[in-house]
Amino acid sequence: MSDAIRLESVSKRFTRGWRRETVVAVDAVSLSISEGEVFGFVGPNGAGKSTTIKLLTGLLAPSSGSVWLSGKPASDPSGRKGLGYVPENPSLSEHLSPMEILTMALRLHEVKLPNERAHCLNWLERFDIAAVASNPIRGFSKGMVQRTALAQAMVIKPHLLILDEPLSGLDPIGRKDVVDILAEYRQQGGTLFLTSHVLHDVERLADRFGLIHKGRLRAVSSPSQLVSADDSVMIRTQGADVIAGMTQEVPGRWFVEIPRSQLWAMLGQIESAGHELVEVKPALSLEAAFLRVVRE
């Protein structure tokens, strides 16, 4: 299987201020992402996520190293054909309507269809903005602009999606709709590279994830590798009685982190105390791994 994305020792440096100080935004990052893979790219603000995405999409040139999309340099426009991209803060032409924006995307990517309007309308319906298909963008809320940008990325039948905080500005219903659409895209074999602060959704969607901090790629792992890296489980219960070893989160709500070998014994104590079992899960999650890296 060929690589949809490949970065080879990629660094990006900027100069700032009157002293012309050098700032390293991305530091010697190497990474390969296969076709059909979903890769979650996570890190704190200022870690280098958005800069990496701008390098992938050809908006920035690396200071050193090389970036490839489907075997072509990211700087080559032909390598970006069929690439659906949504930046963290989409900037769409305010005087255009969603229908016009989607139609323009089809023309730019040279996507030939028997009925362009029906195809565009289908995606506007999927993102719940068909009712305003002919309205100018300038009257839209942030969430509606985000939905329009995502529809624009999907309408071109992308073989690769690069999404920077795709859930930004969306309400809970909107986030669920977008996650469902991306899960469907994944099932159909599409390649997805996304950043998100909603780590639960990254865990749900991603085959692998990368943790970047201060410009350096600190870890690359799959959800199963993350779980197997730790031998602890987290248990949460609800009940009145105190159980030895458990800590009260709020009145009537308890939790404990224990080795897997002690799981069945603890479940027996929970049953004897008359507690209701709320949750049993691996103690190490993507969120926990994220916090460990950030705090190092």
PDB file of C-alpha atoms in Angstrom:
ATOM      1  CA  MET A   1       0.000   0.000   0.000  1.00  0.00           C
ATOM      2  CA  SER A   2       1.417   3.401  -1.016  1.00  0.00           C
ATOM      3  CA  ASP A   3       1.687   6.436   1.225  1.00  0.00           C
ATOM      4  CA  ALA A   4      -0.977   9.114   0.958  1.00  0.00           C
ATOM      5  CA  ILE A   5       1.201  11.429   3.088  1.00  0.00           C
ATOM      6  CA  ARG A   6       4.919  11.300   3.787  1.00  0.00           C
ATOM      7  CA  LEU A   7       7.059  13.765   5.703  1.00  0.00           C
ATOM      8  CA  GLU A   8      10.817  13.279   5.760  1.00  0.00           C
ATOM      9  CA  SER A   9      12.733  15.207   8.465  1.00  0.00           C
ATOM     10  CA  VAL A  10      10.501  18.240   7.959  1.00  0.00           C
ATOM     11  CA  SER A  11      11.274  21.458   9.837  1.00  0.00           C
ATOM     12  CA  LYS A  12       9.768  24.916   9.586  1.00  0.00           C
ATOM     13  CA  ARG A  13      11.479  27.957  11.073  1.00  0.00           C
ATOM     14  CA  PHE A  14      10.217  31.522  11.289  1.00  0.00           C
ATOM     15  CA  THR A  15      11.890  34.765  12.304  1.00  0.00           C
ATOM     16  CA  ARG A  16      10.049  37.254  14.470  1.00  0.00           C
ATOM     17  CA  GLY A  17      10.517  40.567  16.195  1.00  0.00           C
ATOM     18  CA  TRP A  18      13.032  43.310  15.598  1.00  0.00           C
ATOM     19  CA  ARG A  19      15.789  41.025  16.873  1.00  0.00           C
ATOM     20  CA  ARG A  20      14.940  38.541  14.101  1.00  0.00           C
ATOM     21  CA  GLU A  21      14.776  35.652  16.557  1.00  0.00           C
ATOM     22  CA  THR A  22      14.341  32.201  15.049  1.00  0.00           C
ATOM     23  CA  VAL A  23      11.292  30.223  16.130  1.00  0.00           C
ATOM     24  CA  VAL A  24      11.103  26.512  15.289  1.00  0.00           C
ATOM     25  CA  ALA A  25       7.433  25.676  14.681  1.00  0.00           C
ATOM     26  CA  VAL A  26       8.032  22.149  13.341  1.00  0.00           C
ATOM     27  CA  ASP A  27      11.206  20.295  14.246  1.00  0.00           C
ATOM     28  CA  ALA A  28      12.474  17.326  12.184  1.00  0.00           C
ATOM     29  CA  VAL A  29       9.114  15.557  11.851  1.00  0.00           C
ATOM     30  CA  SER A  30       9.068  12.271   9.916  1.00  0.00           C
ATOM     31  CA  LEU A  31       5.789  10.486   9.349  1.00  0.00           C
ATOM     32  CA  SER A  32       4.118   8.159   6.833  1.00  0.00           C
ATOM     33  CA  ILE A  33       0.358   7.731   6.475  1.00  0.00           C
ATOM     34  CA  SER A  34      -0.997   4.975   4.238  1.00  0.00           C
ATOM     35  CA  GLU A  35      -3.868   5.275   1.804  1.00  0.00           C
ATOM     36  CA  GLY A  36      -7.136   4.485   3.563  1.00  0.00           C
ATOM     37  CA  GLU A  37      -5.758   5.345   7.007  1.00  0.00           C
ATOM     38  CA  VAL A  38      -7.303   7.783   9.475  1.00  0.00           C
ATOM     39  CA  PHE A  39      -4.621   9.668  11.386  1.00  0.00           C
ATOM     40  CA  GLY A  40      -5.367  11.924  14.345  1.00  0.00           C
ATOM     41  CA  PHE A  41      -2.821  14.679  14.991  1.00  0.00           C
ATOM     42  CA  VAL A  42      -3.089  16.073  18.519  1.00  0.00           C
ATOM     43  CA  GLY A  43      -1.177  18.495  20.685  1.00  0.00           C
ATOM     44  CA  PRO A  44      -1.620  21.673  22.735  1.00  0.00           C
ATOM     45  CA  ASN A  45      -2.089  25.102  21.195  1.00  0.00           C
ATOM     46  CA  GLY A  46       1.121  26.256  19.525  1.00  0.00           C
ATOM     47  CA  ALA A  47       2.506  22.718  19.251  1.00  0.00           C
ATOM     48  CA  GLY A  48       2.892  22.872  15.455  1.00  0.00           C
ATOM     49  CA  LYS A  49      -0.331  21.205  14.271  1.00  0.00           C
ATOM     50  CA  SER A  50      -1.594  23.967  11.998  1.00  0.00           C
ATOM     51  CA  THR A  51       1.898  24.668  10.645  1.00  0.00           C
ATOM     52  CA  THR A  52       2.239  20.989   9.720  1.00  0.00           C
ATOM     53  CA  ILE A  53      -1.086  21.098   7.905  1.00  0.00           C
ATOM     54  CA  LYS A  54      -0.009  24.213   5.970  1.00  0.00           C
ATOM     55  CA  LEU A  55       3.122  22.321   4.933  1.00  0.00           C
ATOM     56  CA  LEU A  56       0.990  19.378   3.781  1.00  0.00           C
ATOM     57  CA  THR A  57      -1.322  21.562   1.727  1.00  0.00           C
ATOM     58  CA  GLY A  58       1.465  23.559   0.090  1.00  0.00           C
ATOM     59  CA  LEU A  59       0.528  26.810   1.828  1.00  0.00           C
ATOM     60  CA  LEU A  60       3.999  26.858   3.396  1.00  0.00           C
ATOM     61  CA  ALA A  61       7.294  25.492   2.132  1.00  0.00           C
ATOM     62  CA  PRO A  62       9.462  23.567   4.611  1.00  0.00           C
ATOM     63  CA  SER A  63      12.709  25.150   5.786  1.00  0.00           C
ATOM     64  CA  SER A  64      14.246  21.690   5.438  1.00  0.00           C
ATOM     65  CA  GLY A  65      13.049  18.184   4.623  1.00  0.00           C
ATOM     66  CA  SER A  66      10.402  17.120   2.114  1.00  0.00           C
ATOM     67  CA  VAL A  67       6.630  16.678   2.050  1.00  0.00           C
ATOM     68  CA  TRP A  68       4.869  14.264  -0.319  1.00  0.00           C
ATOM     69  CA  LEU A  69       1.211  13.703  -1.166  1.00  0.00           C
ATOM     70  CA  SER A  70       0.431  10.470  -3.035  1.00  0.00           C
ATOM     71  CA  GLY A  71       4.008  10.277  -4.290  1.00  0.00           C
ATOM     72  CA  LYS A  72       4.180  13.901  -5.487  1.00  0.00           C
ATOM     73  CA  PRO A  73       5.751  16.923  -3.766  1.00  0.00           C
ATOM     74  CA  ALA A  74       3.170  18.905  -1.786  1.00  0.00           C
ATOM     75  CA  SER A  75       4.285  21.965  -3.772  1.00  0.00           C
ATOM     76  CA  ASP A  76       3.060  20.310  -7.008  1.00  0.00           C
ATOM     77  CA  PRO A  77      -0.534  21.441  -7.746  1.00  0.00           C
ATOM     78  CA  SER A  78      -1.312  18.101  -9.420  1.00  0.00           C
ATOM     79  CA  GLY A  79      -0.599  16.352  -6.115  1.00  0.00           C
ATOM     80  CA  ARG A  80      -3.345  18.407  -4.470  1.00  0.00           C
ATOM     81  CA  LYS A  81      -6.011  17.476  -6.999  1.00  0.00           C
ATOM     82  CA  GLY A  82      -8.720  15.593  -5.109  1.00  0.00           C
ATOM     83  CA  LEU A  83      -7.533  16.948  -1.761  1.00  0.00           C
ATOM     84  CA  GLY A  84     -10.326  18.157   0.508  1.00  0.00           C
ATOM     85  CA  TYR A  85      -9.036  20.714   2.999  1.00  0.00           C
ATOM     86  CA  VAL A  86     -10.739  22.647   5.794  1.00  0.00           C
ATOM     87  CA  PRO A  87      -8.592  25.070   7.842  1.00  0.00           C
ATOM     88  CA  GLU A  88      -9.240  25.809  11.500  1.00  0.00           C
ATOM     89  CA  ASN A  89     -10.978  29.099  10.642  1.00  0.00           C
ATOM     90  CA  PRO A  90     -12.452  28.793   7.122  1.00  0.00           C
ATOM     91  CA  SER A  91     -12.462  32.020   5.125  1.00  0.00           C
ATOM     92  CA  LEU A  92     -15.183  31.758   2.482  1.00  0.00           C
ATOM     93  CA  SER A  93     -16.228  34.518   0.090  1.00  0.00           C
ATOM     94  CA  GLU A  94     -19.048  36.243   1.960  1.00  0.00           C
ATOM     95  CA  HIS A  95     -20.943  37.312  -1.149  1.00  0.00           C
ATOM     96  CA  LEU A  96     -21.172  33.731  -2.462  1.00  0.00           C
ATOM     97  CA  SER A  97     -23.794  31.148  -1.489  1.00  0.00           C
ATOM     98  CA  PRO A  98     -23.051  27.551  -0.369  1.00  0.00           C
ATOM     99  CA  MET A  99     -24.275  26.268  -3.746  1.00  0.00           C
ATOM    100  CA  GLU A 100     -21.887  28.594  -5.581  1.00  0.00           C
ATOM    101  CA  ILE A 101     -18.980  27.628  -3.317  1.00  0.00           C
ATOM    102  CA  LEU A 102     -19.545  23.908  -3.859  1.00  0.00           C
ATOM    103  CA  THR A 103     -19.986  24.328  -7.607  1.00  0.00           C
ATOM    104  CA  MET A 104     -16.733  26.308  -7.775  1.00  0.00           C
ATOM    105  CA  ALA A 105     -14.930  23.506  -5.896  1.00  0.00           C
ATOM    106  CA  LEU A 106     -16.109  20.958  -8.479  1.00  0.00           C
ATOM    107  CA  ARG A 107     -14.803  23.119 -11.324  1.00  0.00           C
ATOM    108  CA  LEU A 108     -11.434  23.762  -9.644  1.00  0.00           C
ATOM    109  CA  HIS A 109     -10.874  20.042  -9.073  1.00  0.00           C
ATOM    110  CA  GLU A 110     -12.222  19.176 -12.551  1.00  0.00           C
ATOM    111  CA  VAL A 111     -14.836  16.792 -11.188  1.00  0.00           C
ATOM    112  CA  LYS A 112     -17.210  15.842 -14.006  1.00  0.00           C
ATOM    113  CA  LEU A 113     -20.772  14.928 -13.019  1.00  0.00           C
ATOM    114  CA  PRO A 114     -24.024  14.437 -14.949  1.00  0.00           C
ATOM    115  CA  ASN A 115     -25.886  16.691 -12.504  1.00  0.00           C
ATOM    116  CA  GLU A 116     -23.684  19.084 -10.552  1.00  0.00           C
ATOM    117  CA  ARG A 117     -26.543  20.798  -8.770  1.00  0.00           C
ATOM    118  CA  ALA A 118     -28.067  17.554  -7.458  1.00  0.00           C
ATOM    119  CA  HIS A 119     -24.643  16.396  -6.241  1.00  0.00           C
ATOM    120  CA  CYS A 120     -24.014  19.691  -4.433  1.00  0.00           C
ATOM    121  CA  LEU A 121     -27.501  19.719  -2.951  1.00  0.00           C
ATOM    122  CA  ASN A 122     -26.966  16.211  -1.585  1.00  0.00           C
ATOM    123  CA  TRP A 123     -23.929  17.355   0.395  1.00  0.00           C
ATOM    124  CA  LEU A 124     -25.657  20.503   1.583  1.00  0.00           C
ATOM    125  CA  GLU A 125     -28.467  18.300   2.858  1.00  0.00           C
ATOM    126  CA  ARG A 126     -25.978  15.991   4.579  1.00  0.00           C
ATOM    127  CA  PHE A 127     -24.593  18.993   6.475  1.00  0.00           C
ATOM    128  CA  ASP A 128     -28.081  20.401   7.126  1.00  0.00           C
ATOM    129  CA  ILE A 129     -27.640  23.660   5.191  1.00  0.00           C
ATOM    130  CA  ALA A 130     -29.712  22.899   2.072  1.00  0.00           C
ATOM    131  CA  ALA A 131     -32.377  25.357   3.273  1.00  0.00           C
ATOM    132  CA  VAL A 132     -29.881  28.222   2.866  1.00  0.00           C
ATOM    133  CA  ALA A 133     -28.186  26.896  -0.285  1.00  0.00           C
ATOM    134  CA  SER A 134     -28.791  30.168  -2.168  1.00  0.00           C
ATOM    135  CA  ASN A 135     -28.158  32.597   0.712  1.00  0.00           C
ATOM    136  CA  PRO A 136     -24.930  34.621   0.902  1.00  0.00           C
ATOM    137  CA  ILE A 137     -22.372  33.397   3.457  1.00  0.00           C
ATOM    138  CA  ARG A 138     -22.121  36.818   5.129  1.00  0.00           C
ATOM    139  CA  GLY A 139     -25.277  36.144   7.168  1.00  0.00           C
ATOM    140  CA  PHE A 140     -24.128  32.750   8.469  1.00  0.00           C
ATOM    141  CA  SER A 141     -23.131  31.773  12.004  1.00  0.00           C
ATOM    142  CA  LYS A 142     -19.703  30.249  12.650  1.00  0.00           C
ATOM    143  CA  GLY A 143     -21.216  26.767  12.751  1.00  0.00           C
ATOM    144  CA  MET A 144     -22.969  27.257   9.400  1.00  0.00           C
ATOM    145  CA  VAL A 145     -19.730  28.502   7.814  1.00  0.00           C
ATOM    146  CA  GLN A 146     -17.972  25.403   9.196  1.00  0.00           C
ATOM    147  CA  ARG A 147     -20.646  23.133   7.716  1.00  0.00           C
ATOM    148  CA  THR A 148     -20.307  24.871   4.340  1.00  0.00           C
ATOM    149  CA  ALA A 149     -16.519  24.438   4.372  1.00  0.00           C
ATOM    150  CA  LEU A 150     -16.874  20.737   5.218  1.00  0.00           C
ATOM    151  CA  ALA A 151     -19.444  20.259   2.454  1.00  0.00           C
ATOM    152  CA  GLN A 152     -17.032  21.958   0.040  1.00  0.00           C
ATOM    153  CA  ALA A 153     -14.301  19.490   1.044  1.00  0.00           C
ATOM    154  CA  MET A 154     -16.573  16.457   0.593  1.00  0.00           C
ATOM    155  CA  VAL A 155     -18.293  17.487  -2.638  1.00  0.00           C
ATOM    156  CA  ILE A 156     -15.157  16.918  -4.750  1.00  0.00           C
ATOM    157  CA  LYS A 157     -15.122  13.183  -3.893  1.00  0.00           C
ATOM    158  CA  PRO A 158     -11.739  13.545  -2.152  1.00  0.00           C
ATOM    159  CA  HIS A 159      -9.236  10.723  -1.980  1.00  0.00           C
ATOM    160  CA  LEU A 160      -7.565  12.620   0.889  1.00  0.00           C
ATOM    161  CA  LEU A 161      -9.123  14.844   3.556  1.00  0.00           C
ATOM    162  CA  ILE A 162      -7.024  17.195   5.692  1.00  0.00           C
ATOM    163  CA  LEU A 163      -9.106  18.800   8.417  1.00  0.00           C
ATOM    164  CA  ASP A 164      -7.829  21.256  11.026  1.00  0.00           C
ATOM    165  CA  GLU A 165     -10.253  21.286  13.984  1.00  0.00           C
ATOM    166  CA  PRO A 166     -13.262  20.196  11.872  1.00  0.00           C
ATOM    167  CA  LEU A 167     -15.608  20.243  14.880  1.00  0.00           C
ATOM    168  CA  SER A 168     -14.839  23.851  15.807  1.00  0.00           C
ATOM    169  CA  GLY A 169     -17.931  26.019  16.191  1.00  0.00           C
ATOM    170  CA  LEU A 170     -20.391  23.133  15.922  1.00  0.00           C
ATOM    171  CA  ASP A 171     -23.091  22.359  18.475  1.00  0.00           C
ATOM    172  CA  PRO A 172     -23.390  18.791  19.855  1.00  0.00           C
ATOM    173  CA  ILE A 173     -25.803  17.733  17.090  1.00  0.00           C
ATOM    174  CA  GLY A 174     -23.528  19.217  14.442  1.00  0.00           C
ATOM    175  CA  ARG A 175     -20.474  17.444  15.895  1.00  0.00           C
ATOM    176  CA  LYS A 176     -22.294  14.111  15.825  1.00  0.00           C
ATOM    177  CA  ASP A 177     -23.379  14.662  12.200  1.00  0.00           C
ATOM    178  CA  VAL A 178     -19.818  15.470  11.122  1.00  0.00           C
ATOM    179  CA  VAL A 179     -18.270  12.548  13.033  1.00  0.00           C
ATOM    180  CA  ASP A 180     -20.820  10.182  11.414  1.00  0.00           C
ATOM    181  CA  ILE A 181     -19.972  11.520   7.937  1.00  0.00           C
ATOM    182  CA  LEU A 182     -16.247  11.130   8.585  1.00  0.00           C
ATOM    183  CA  ALA A 183     -16.781   7.595   9.908  1.00  0.00           C
ATOM    184  CA  GLU A 184     -18.643   6.775   6.684  1.00  0.00           C
ATOM    185  CA  TYR A 185     -15.810   8.296   4.625  1.00  0.00           C
ATOM    186  CA  ARG A 186     -13.387   6.086   6.536  1.00  0.00           C
ATOM    187  CA  GLN A 187     -15.470   2.967   5.862  1.00  0.00           C
ATOM    188  CA  GLN A 188     -15.406   3.776   2.145  1.00  0.00           C
ATOM    189  CA  GLY A 189     -11.600   3.758   2.151  1.00  0.00           C
ATOM    190  CA  GLY A 190     -10.858   7.481   2.265  1.00  0.00           C
ATOM    191  CA  THR A 191      -7.657   8.805   3.841  1.00  0.00           C
ATOM    192  CA  LEU A 192      -8.128  11.313   6.640  1.00  0.00           C
ATOM    193  CA  PHE A 193      -5.647  13.504   8.503  1.00  0.00           C
ATOM    194  CA  LEU A 194      -7.301  15.544  11.227  1.00  0.00           C
ATOM    195  CA  THR A 195      -6.535  17.606  14.283  1.00  0.00           C
ATOM    196  CA  SER A 196      -9.051  18.031  17.066  1.00  0.00           C
ATOM    197  CA  HIS A 197      -9.240  19.100  20.695  1.00  0.00           C
ATOM    198  CA  VAL A 198     -12.164  16.675  21.088  1.00  0.00           C
ATOM    199  CA  LEU A 199      -9.928  13.697  21.904  1.00  0.00           C
ATOM    200  CA  HIS A 200     -12.831  11.275  22.282  1.00  0.00           C
ATOM    201  CA  ASP A 201     -13.682  11.744  18.606  1.00  0.00           C
ATOM    202  CA  VAL A 202     -10.044  11.266  17.587  1.00  0.00           C
ATOM    203  CA  GLU A 203     -10.014   7.936  19.460  1.00  0.00           C
ATOM    204  CA  ARG A 204     -13.276   6.903  17.796  1.00  0.00           C
ATOM    205  CA  LEU A 205     -12.129   7.694  14.255  1.00  0.00           C
ATOM    206  CA  ALA A 206      -8.355   7.232  14.119  1.00  0.00           C
ATOM    207  CA  ASP A 207      -6.401   4.101  13.215  1.00  0.00           C
ATOM    208  CA  ARG A 208      -3.330   5.844  14.641  1.00  0.00           C
ATOM    209  CA  PHE A 209      -2.590   9.155  16.257  1.00  0.00           C
ATOM    210  CA  GLY A 210       0.474  11.333  16.671  1.00  0.00           C
ATOM    211  CA  LEU A 211       1.254  13.534  19.671  1.00  0.00           C
ATOM    212  CA  ILE A 212       3.168  16.706  18.813  1.00  0.00           C
ATOM    213  CA  HIS A 213       4.580  19.047  21.438  1.00  0.00           C
ATOM    214  CA  LYS A 214       6.832  22.073  20.917  1.00  0.00           C
ATOM    215  CA  GLY A 215       7.202  21.195  17.261  1.00  0.00           C
ATOM    216  CA  ARG A 216       8.471  17.655  17.813  1.00  0.00           C
ATOM    217  CA  LEU A 217       6.531  14.467  17.162  1.00  0.00           C
ATOM    218  CA  ARG A 218       6.654  12.843  20.575  1.00  0.00           C
ATOM    219  CA  ALA A 219       4.706   9.633  19.952  1.00  0.00           C
ATOM    220  CA  VAL A 220       2.850   7.736  17.229  1.00  0.00           C
ATOM    221  CA  SER A 221       0.530   4.962  18.351  1.00  0.00           C
ATOM    222  CA  SER A 222      -2.666   3.060  17.649  1.00  0.00           C
ATOM    223  CA  PRO A 223      -5.522   2.903  20.187  1.00  0.00           C
ATOM    224  CA  SER A 224      -4.737  -0.785  20.856  1.00  0.00           C
ATOM    225  CA  GLN A 225      -1.055  -0.014  21.470  1.00  0.00           C
ATOM    226  CA  LEU A 226      -2.053   2.743  23.855  1.00  0.00           C
ATOM    227  CA  VAL A 227      -4.283   0.401  25.852  1.00  0.00           C
ATOM    228  CA  SER A 228      -1.699  -2.398  25.989  1.00  0.00           C
ATOM    229  CA  ALA A 229       0.969   0.051  27.158  1.00  0.00           C
ATOM    230  CA  ASP A 230      -0.648   0.245  30.585  1.00  0.00           C
ATOM    231  CA  ASP A 231      -1.782  -2.537  32.905  1.00  0.00           C
ATOM    232  CA  SER A 232      -4.351  -0.479  34.834  1.00  0.00           C
ATOM    233  CA  VAL A 233      -8.113  -0.113  34.616  1.00  0.00           C
ATOM    234  CA  MET A 234     -10.380   2.664  35.819  1.00  0.00           C
ATOM    235  CA  ILE A 235     -13.647   1.762  37.592  1.00  0.00           C
ATOM    236  CA  ARG A 236     -16.446   4.208  38.372  1.00  0.00           C
ATOM    237  CA  THR A 237     -19.457   3.355  40.528  1.00  0.00           C
ATOM    238  CA  GLN A 238     -22.446   4.971  42.160  1.00  0.00           C
ATOM    239  CA  GLY A 239     -23.536   4.134  45.693  1.00  0.00           C
ATOM    240  CA  ALA A 240     -23.795   5.259  49.299  1.00  0.00           C
ATOM    241  CA  ASP A 241     -21.378   2.938  51.126  1.00  0.00           C
ATOM    242  CA  VAL A 242     -17.632   3.491  51.318  1.00  0.00           C
ATOM    243  CA  ILE A 243     -15.509   0.825  49.581  1.00  0.00           C
ATOM    244  CA  ALA A 244     -11.891   0.485  50.705  1.00  0.00           C
ATOM    245  CA  GLY A 245      -9.524   1.931  48.117  1.00  0.00           C
ATOM    246  CA  MET A 246     -12.161   3.885  46.184  1.00  0.00           C
ATOM    247  CA  THR A 247     -12.151   7.691  46.058  1.00  0.00           C
ATOM    248  CA  GLN A 248     -15.292   9.804  46.102  1.00  0.00           C
ATOM    249  CA  GLU A 249     -15.527  12.192  43.110  1.00  0.00           C
ATOM    250  CA  VAL A 250     -18.819  13.771  44.161  1.00  0.00           C
ATOM    251  CA  PRO A 251     -21.325  12.600  46.787  1.00  0.00           C
ATOM    252  CA  GLY A 252     -22.404   9.083  45.824  1.00  0.00           C
ATOM    253  CA  ARG A 253     -19.955   8.782  42.895  1.00  0.00           C
ATOM    254  CA  TRP A 254     -16.712   6.779  43.312  1.00  0.00           C
ATOM    255  CA  PHE A 255     -13.674   5.777  41.269  1.00  0.00           C
ATOM    256  CA  VAL A 256     -10.548   3.669  41.590  1.00  0.00           C
ATOM    257  CA  GLU A 257      -7.573   2.842  39.355  1.00  0.00           C
ATOM    258  CA  ILE A 258      -6.229  -0.689  39.889  1.00  0.00           C
ATOM    259  CA  PRO A 259      -4.074  -3.332  38.144  1.00  0.00           C
ATOM    260  CA  ARG A 260      -6.031  -5.586  35.791  1.00  0.00           C
ATOM    261  CA  SER A 261      -5.192  -8.578  37.991  1.00  0.00           C
ATOM    262  CA  GLN A 262      -7.342  -7.074  40.785  1.00  0.00           C
ATOM    263  CA  LEU A 263     -10.364  -6.318  38.573  1.00  0.00           C
ATOM    264  CA  TRP A 264     -12.571  -9.294  39.470  1.00  0.00           C
ATOM    265  CA  ALA A 265     -11.896  -8.995  43.207  1.00  0.00           C
ATOM    266  CA  MET A 266     -12.831  -5.308  43.134  1.00  0.00           C
ATOM    267  CA  LEU A 267     -16.003  -6.036  41.142  1.00  0.00           C
ATOM    268  CA  GLY A 268     -16.959  -8.508  43.881  1.00  0.00           C
ATOM    269  CA  GLN A 269     -16.539  -5.805  46.546  1.00  0.00           C
ATOM    270  CA  ILE A 270     -18.605  -3.399  44.462  1.00  0.00           C
ATOM    271  CA  GLU A 271     -21.413  -5.944  44.160  1.00  0.00           C
ATOM    272  CA  SER A 272     -21.329  -6.710  47.885  1.00  0.00           C
ATOM    273  CA  ALA A 273     -21.546  -3.012  48.745  1.00  0.00           C
ATOM    274  CA  GLY A 274     -24.609  -2.618  46.538  1.00  0.00           C
ATOM    275  CA  HIS A 275     -22.965  -0.079  44.219  1.00  0.00           C
ATOM    276  CA  GLU A 276     -24.134   0.437  40.655  1.00  0.00           C
ATOM    277  CA  LEU A 277     -21.325  -0.066  38.131  1.00  0.00           C
ATOM    278  CA  VAL A 278     -21.000   3.041  35.934  1.00  0.00           C
ATOM    279  CA  GLU A 279     -17.829   2.445  33.924  1.00  0.00           C
ATOM    280  CA  VAL A 280     -14.885   0.094  33.496  1.00  0.00           C
ATOM    281  CA  LYS A 281     -12.197   1.161  31.014  1.00  0.00           C
ATOM    282  CA  PRO A 282      -8.421   1.144  30.466  1.00  0.00           C
ATOM    283  CA  ALA A 283      -6.855   3.754  32.703  1.00  0.00           C
ATOM    284  CA  LEU A 284      -4.594   5.089  29.956  1.00  0.00           C
ATOM    285  CA  SER A 285      -6.573   6.985  27.316  1.00  0.00           C
ATOM    286  CA  LEU A 286      -5.538   9.345  24.549  1.00  0.00           C
ATOM    287  CA  GLU A 287      -6.340  12.199  26.913  1.00  0.00           C
ATOM    288  CA  ALA A 288      -4.078  10.741  29.614  1.00  0.00           C
ATOM    289  CA  ALA A 289      -1.261  10.170  27.098  1.00  0.00           C
ATOM    290  CA  PHE A 290      -1.714  13.725  25.824  1.00  0.00           C
ATOM    291  CA  LEU A 291      -1.419  15.151  29.350  1.00  0.00           C
ATOM    292  CA  ARG A 292       1.672  13.057  30.113  1.00  0.00           C
ATOM    293  CA  VAL A 293       3.471  14.403  27.048  1.00  0.00           C
ATOM    294  CA  VAL A 294       2.472  18.009  27.715  1.00  0.00           C
ATOM    295  CA  ARG A 295       3.594  17.854  31.355  1.00  0.00           C
ATOM    296  CA  GLU A 296       7.015  16.347  30.606  1.00  0.00           C
TER     297      GLU A 296
END
